[in-house]
Amino acid sequence: MRHSFRIWLIVAMLVGAGAFAGGGLSQAKAKKAVGAGPSTKKEVNACGCYKDTAGGCFCGRKGKCSCPGDCEPKGCEEKRNKEIQKEVAAETKKAHEADKRQRHSSRAATAKAPKHKPAGAGQ
């Protein structure tokens, strides 16, 4: 009995601390409602974001980065740029390796090629 009371006490403290940290849920809901206005209907896009009447972008907690050029969660553009840079670096490395192999194989082919004797010589 005493052990379960301690567990419930710890759970209650954690829940209470979560409500006060960062303004709590009620304050987060109030921020969204203030920007959107009472009479506007929120049209949420595929990323889980919507624009208010002033053009500000608001996203839910589980927003996705699948709407380039539209209202997206913060950091999506940076993620996309990093991914593009990684792809470019990989393709550059691949092309460099292919060029290196090509040069190596052409050197080996010219070194192993038999030397032609001029016609009429050594007869």
PDB file of C-alpha atoms in Angstrom:
ATOM      1  CA  MET A   1       0.000   0.000   0.000  1.00  0.00           C
ATOM      2  CA  ARG A   2       2.740   2.410   0.941  1.00  0.00           C
ATOM      3  CA  HIS A   3       4.737   1.573  -2.197  1.00  0.00           C
ATOM      4  CA  SER A   4       1.799   2.266  -4.508  1.00  0.00           C
ATOM      5  CA  PHE A   5       1.172   5.577  -2.750  1.00  0.00           C
ATOM      6  CA  ARG A   6       4.761   6.634  -3.528  1.00  0.00           C
ATOM      7  CA  ILE A   7       4.318   5.719  -7.167  1.00  0.00           C
ATOM      8  CA  TRP A   8       1.114   7.747  -7.449  1.00  0.00           C
ATOM      9  CA  LEU A   9       2.776  10.660  -5.688  1.00  0.00           C
ATOM     10  CA  ILE A  10       5.682  10.615  -8.180  1.00  0.00           C
ATOM     11  CA  VAL A  11       3.290  10.384 -11.144  1.00  0.00           C
ATOM     12  CA  ALA A  12       1.262  13.309  -9.820  1.00  0.00           C
ATOM     13  CA  MET A  13       4.414  15.381  -9.364  1.00  0.00           C
ATOM     14  CA  LEU A  14       5.560  14.647 -12.907  1.00  0.00           C
ATOM     15  CA  VAL A  15       2.188  15.531 -14.379  1.00  0.00           C
ATOM     16  CA  GLY A  16       2.075  18.726 -12.348  1.00  0.00           C
ATOM     17  CA  ALA A  17       5.592  19.696 -13.410  1.00  0.00           C
ATOM     18  CA  GLY A  18       4.709  19.026 -17.056  1.00  0.00           C
ATOM     19  CA  ALA A  19       1.724  21.349 -16.838  1.00  0.00           C
ATOM     20  CA  PHE A  20       3.844  24.212 -15.510  1.00  0.00           C
ATOM     21  CA  ALA A  21       6.839  23.702 -17.769  1.00  0.00           C
ATOM     22  CA  GLY A  22       6.625  25.753 -20.941  1.00  0.00           C
ATOM     23  CA  GLY A  23       3.277  27.329 -20.109  1.00  0.00           C
ATOM     24  CA  GLY A  24       1.221  24.140 -20.087  1.00  0.00           C
ATOM     25  CA  LEU A  25      -1.353  22.899 -22.539  1.00  0.00           C
ATOM     26  CA  SER A  26      -3.863  25.671 -21.966  1.00  0.00           C
ATOM     27  CA  GLN A  27      -1.375  28.349 -22.922  1.00  0.00           C
ATOM     28  CA  ALA A  28      -0.317  26.474 -26.075  1.00  0.00           C
ATOM     29  CA  LYS A  29      -3.947  26.184 -27.172  1.00  0.00           C
ATOM     30  CA  ALA A  30      -4.499  29.865 -26.438  1.00  0.00           C
ATOM     31  CA  LYS A  31      -1.580  30.845 -28.672  1.00  0.00           C
ATOM     32  CA  LYS A  32      -3.041  28.991 -31.634  1.00  0.00           C
ATOM     33  CA  ALA A  33      -6.523  30.391 -31.112  1.00  0.00           C
ATOM     34  CA  VAL A  34      -5.293  34.001 -30.820  1.00  0.00           C
ATOM     35  CA  GLY A  35      -3.404  33.938 -34.153  1.00  0.00           C
ATOM     36  CA  ALA A  36      -6.140  32.224 -36.137  1.00  0.00           C
ATOM     37  CA  GLY A  37      -9.068  34.322 -35.047  1.00  0.00           C
ATOM     38  CA  PRO A  38     -12.407  32.998 -33.808  1.00  0.00           C
ATOM     39  CA  SER A  39     -14.276  32.943 -37.115  1.00  0.00           C
ATOM     40  CA  THR A  40     -11.666  31.388 -39.408  1.00  0.00           C
ATOM     41  CA  LYS A  41     -11.648  27.722 -40.267  1.00  0.00           C
ATOM     42  CA  LYS A  42      -8.220  26.081 -40.105  1.00  0.00           C
ATOM     43  CA  GLU A  43      -7.307  24.204 -43.259  1.00  0.00           C
ATOM     44  CA  VAL A  44      -4.538  21.811 -42.268  1.00  0.00           C
ATOM     45  CA  ASN A  45      -2.218  20.696 -45.082  1.00  0.00           C
ATOM     46  CA  ALA A  46      -0.522  17.289 -45.464  1.00  0.00           C
ATOM     47  CA  CYS A  47       2.308  18.413 -43.157  1.00  0.00           C
ATOM     48  CA  GLY A  48      -0.075  19.083 -40.281  1.00  0.00           C
ATOM     49  CA  CYS A  49       0.287  22.867 -40.552  1.00  0.00           C
ATOM     50  CA  TYR A  50      -2.061  25.749 -41.283  1.00  0.00           C
ATOM     51  CA  LYS A  51      -1.837  29.467 -41.999  1.00  0.00           C
ATOM     52  CA  ASP A  52      -3.710  32.096 -40.035  1.00  0.00           C
ATOM     53  CA  THR A  53      -5.335  35.199 -41.525  1.00  0.00           C
ATOM     54  CA  ALA A  54      -2.051  37.152 -41.219  1.00  0.00           C
ATOM     55  CA  GLY A  55      -0.149  34.471 -43.160  1.00  0.00           C
ATOM     56  CA  GLY A  56       1.692  33.038 -40.152  1.00  0.00           C
ATOM     57  CA  CYS A  57       2.431  29.331 -40.197  1.00  0.00           C
ATOM     58  CA  PHE A  58       1.385  27.131 -37.270  1.00  0.00           C
ATOM     59  CA  CYS A  59       2.221  23.452 -37.051  1.00  0.00           C
ATOM     60  CA  GLY A  60       1.166  20.639 -34.753  1.00  0.00           C
ATOM     61  CA  ARG A  61       3.614  18.596 -32.723  1.00  0.00           C
ATOM     62  CA  LYS A  62       3.774  15.759 -35.229  1.00  0.00           C
ATOM     63  CA  GLY A  63       4.298  17.888 -38.311  1.00  0.00           C
ATOM     64  CA  LYS A  64       5.952  16.272 -41.328  1.00  0.00           C
ATOM     65  CA  CYS A  65       8.407  17.676 -43.842  1.00  0.00           C
ATOM     66  CA  SER A  66       6.506  16.704 -46.974  1.00  0.00           C
ATOM     67  CA  CYS A  67       5.195  20.051 -48.227  1.00  0.00           C
ATOM     68  CA  PRO A  68       8.037  21.957 -49.935  1.00  0.00           C
ATOM     69  CA  GLY A  69       7.097  25.549 -50.654  1.00  0.00           C
ATOM     70  CA  ASP A  70       4.056  25.374 -48.380  1.00  0.00           C
ATOM     71  CA  CYS A  71       3.574  25.893 -44.666  1.00  0.00           C
ATOM     72  CA  GLU A  72       5.986  23.414 -42.973  1.00  0.00           C
ATOM     73  CA  PRO A  73       7.420  22.856 -39.492  1.00  0.00           C
ATOM     74  CA  LYS A  74      10.604  24.746 -38.664  1.00  0.00           C
ATOM     75  CA  GLY A  75      13.811  23.092 -39.794  1.00  0.00           C
ATOM     76  CA  CYS A  76      12.373  21.266 -42.817  1.00  0.00           C
ATOM     77  CA  GLU A  77      14.156  23.477 -45.341  1.00  0.00           C
ATOM     78  CA  GLU A  78      17.478  22.939 -43.560  1.00  0.00           C
ATOM     79  CA  LYS A  79      16.906  19.160 -43.508  1.00  0.00           C
ATOM     80  CA  ARG A  80      16.094  19.197 -47.208  1.00  0.00           C
ATOM     81  CA  ASN A  81      19.246  21.213 -48.030  1.00  0.00           C
ATOM     82  CA  LYS A  82      21.431  18.843 -45.990  1.00  0.00           C
ATOM     83  CA  GLU A  83      19.937  15.843 -47.774  1.00  0.00           C
ATOM     84  CA  ILE A  84      20.577  17.434 -51.185  1.00  0.00           C
ATOM     85  CA  GLN A  85      24.175  18.217 -50.209  1.00  0.00           C
ATOM     86  CA  LYS A  86      24.708  14.612 -49.113  1.00  0.00           C
ATOM     87  CA  GLU A  87      23.309  13.324 -52.410  1.00  0.00           C
ATOM     88  CA  VAL A  88      25.520  15.700 -54.425  1.00  0.00           C
ATOM     89  CA  ALA A  89      28.586  14.639 -52.427  1.00  0.00           C
ATOM     90  CA  ALA A  90      27.765  10.954 -52.968  1.00  0.00           C
ATOM     91  CA  GLU A  91      27.291  11.441 -56.717  1.00  0.00           C
ATOM     92  CA  THR A  92      30.519  13.454 -56.964  1.00  0.00           C
ATOM     93  CA  LYS A  93      32.429  10.730 -55.150  1.00  0.00           C
ATOM     94  CA  LYS A  94      30.878   8.072 -57.384  1.00  0.00           C
ATOM     95  CA  ALA A  95      31.838   9.989 -60.535  1.00  0.00           C
ATOM     96  CA  HIS A  96      35.376  10.548 -59.210  1.00  0.00           C
ATOM     97  CA  GLU A  97      35.795   6.823 -58.506  1.00  0.00           C
ATOM     98  CA  ALA A  98      34.479   5.925 -61.973  1.00  0.00           C
ATOM     99  CA  ASP A  99      36.892   8.405 -63.587  1.00  0.00           C
ATOM    100  CA  LYS A 100      39.752   6.989 -61.542  1.00  0.00           C
ATOM    101  CA  ARG A 101      38.905   3.428 -62.626  1.00  0.00           C
ATOM    102  CA  GLN A 102      38.632   4.552 -66.258  1.00  0.00           C
ATOM    103  CA  ARG A 103      42.060   6.201 -66.167  1.00  0.00           C
ATOM    104  CA  HIS A 104      43.583   3.153 -64.475  1.00  0.00           C
ATOM    105  CA  SER A 105      42.109   0.712 -66.992  1.00  0.00           C
ATOM    106  CA  SER A 106      43.189   2.854 -69.963  1.00  0.00           C
ATOM    107  CA  ARG A 107      46.761   3.009 -68.611  1.00  0.00           C
ATOM    108  CA  ALA A 108      46.811  -0.765 -68.158  1.00  0.00           C
ATOM    109  CA  ALA A 109      45.454  -1.316 -71.677  1.00  0.00           C
ATOM    110  CA  THR A 110      48.115   0.909 -73.276  1.00  0.00           C
ATOM    111  CA  ALA A 111      50.924  -0.728 -71.273  1.00  0.00           C
ATOM    112  CA  LYS A 112      49.866  -4.251 -72.293  1.00  0.00           C
ATOM    113  CA  ALA A 113      49.236  -3.426 -75.952  1.00  0.00           C
ATOM    114  CA  PRO A 114      51.731  -5.133 -78.277  1.00  0.00           C
ATOM    115  CA  LYS A 115      54.110  -2.868 -80.140  1.00  0.00           C
ATOM    116  CA  HIS A 116      53.629  -3.001 -83.898  1.00  0.00           C
ATOM    117  CA  LYS A 117      56.650  -3.518 -86.101  1.00  0.00           C
ATOM    118  CA  PRO A 118      56.816  -1.393 -89.182  1.00  0.00           C
ATOM    119  CA  ALA A 119      55.980  -3.193 -92.392  1.00  0.00           C
ATOM    120  CA  GLY A 120      59.007  -4.572 -94.205  1.00  0.00           C
ATOM    121  CA  ALA A 121      61.345  -4.423 -91.249  1.00  0.00           C
ATOM    122  CA  GLY A 122      63.087  -7.623 -90.124  1.00  0.00           C
ATOM    123  CA  GLN A 123      62.430  -9.673 -93.265  1.00  0.00           C
TER     124      GLN A 123
END
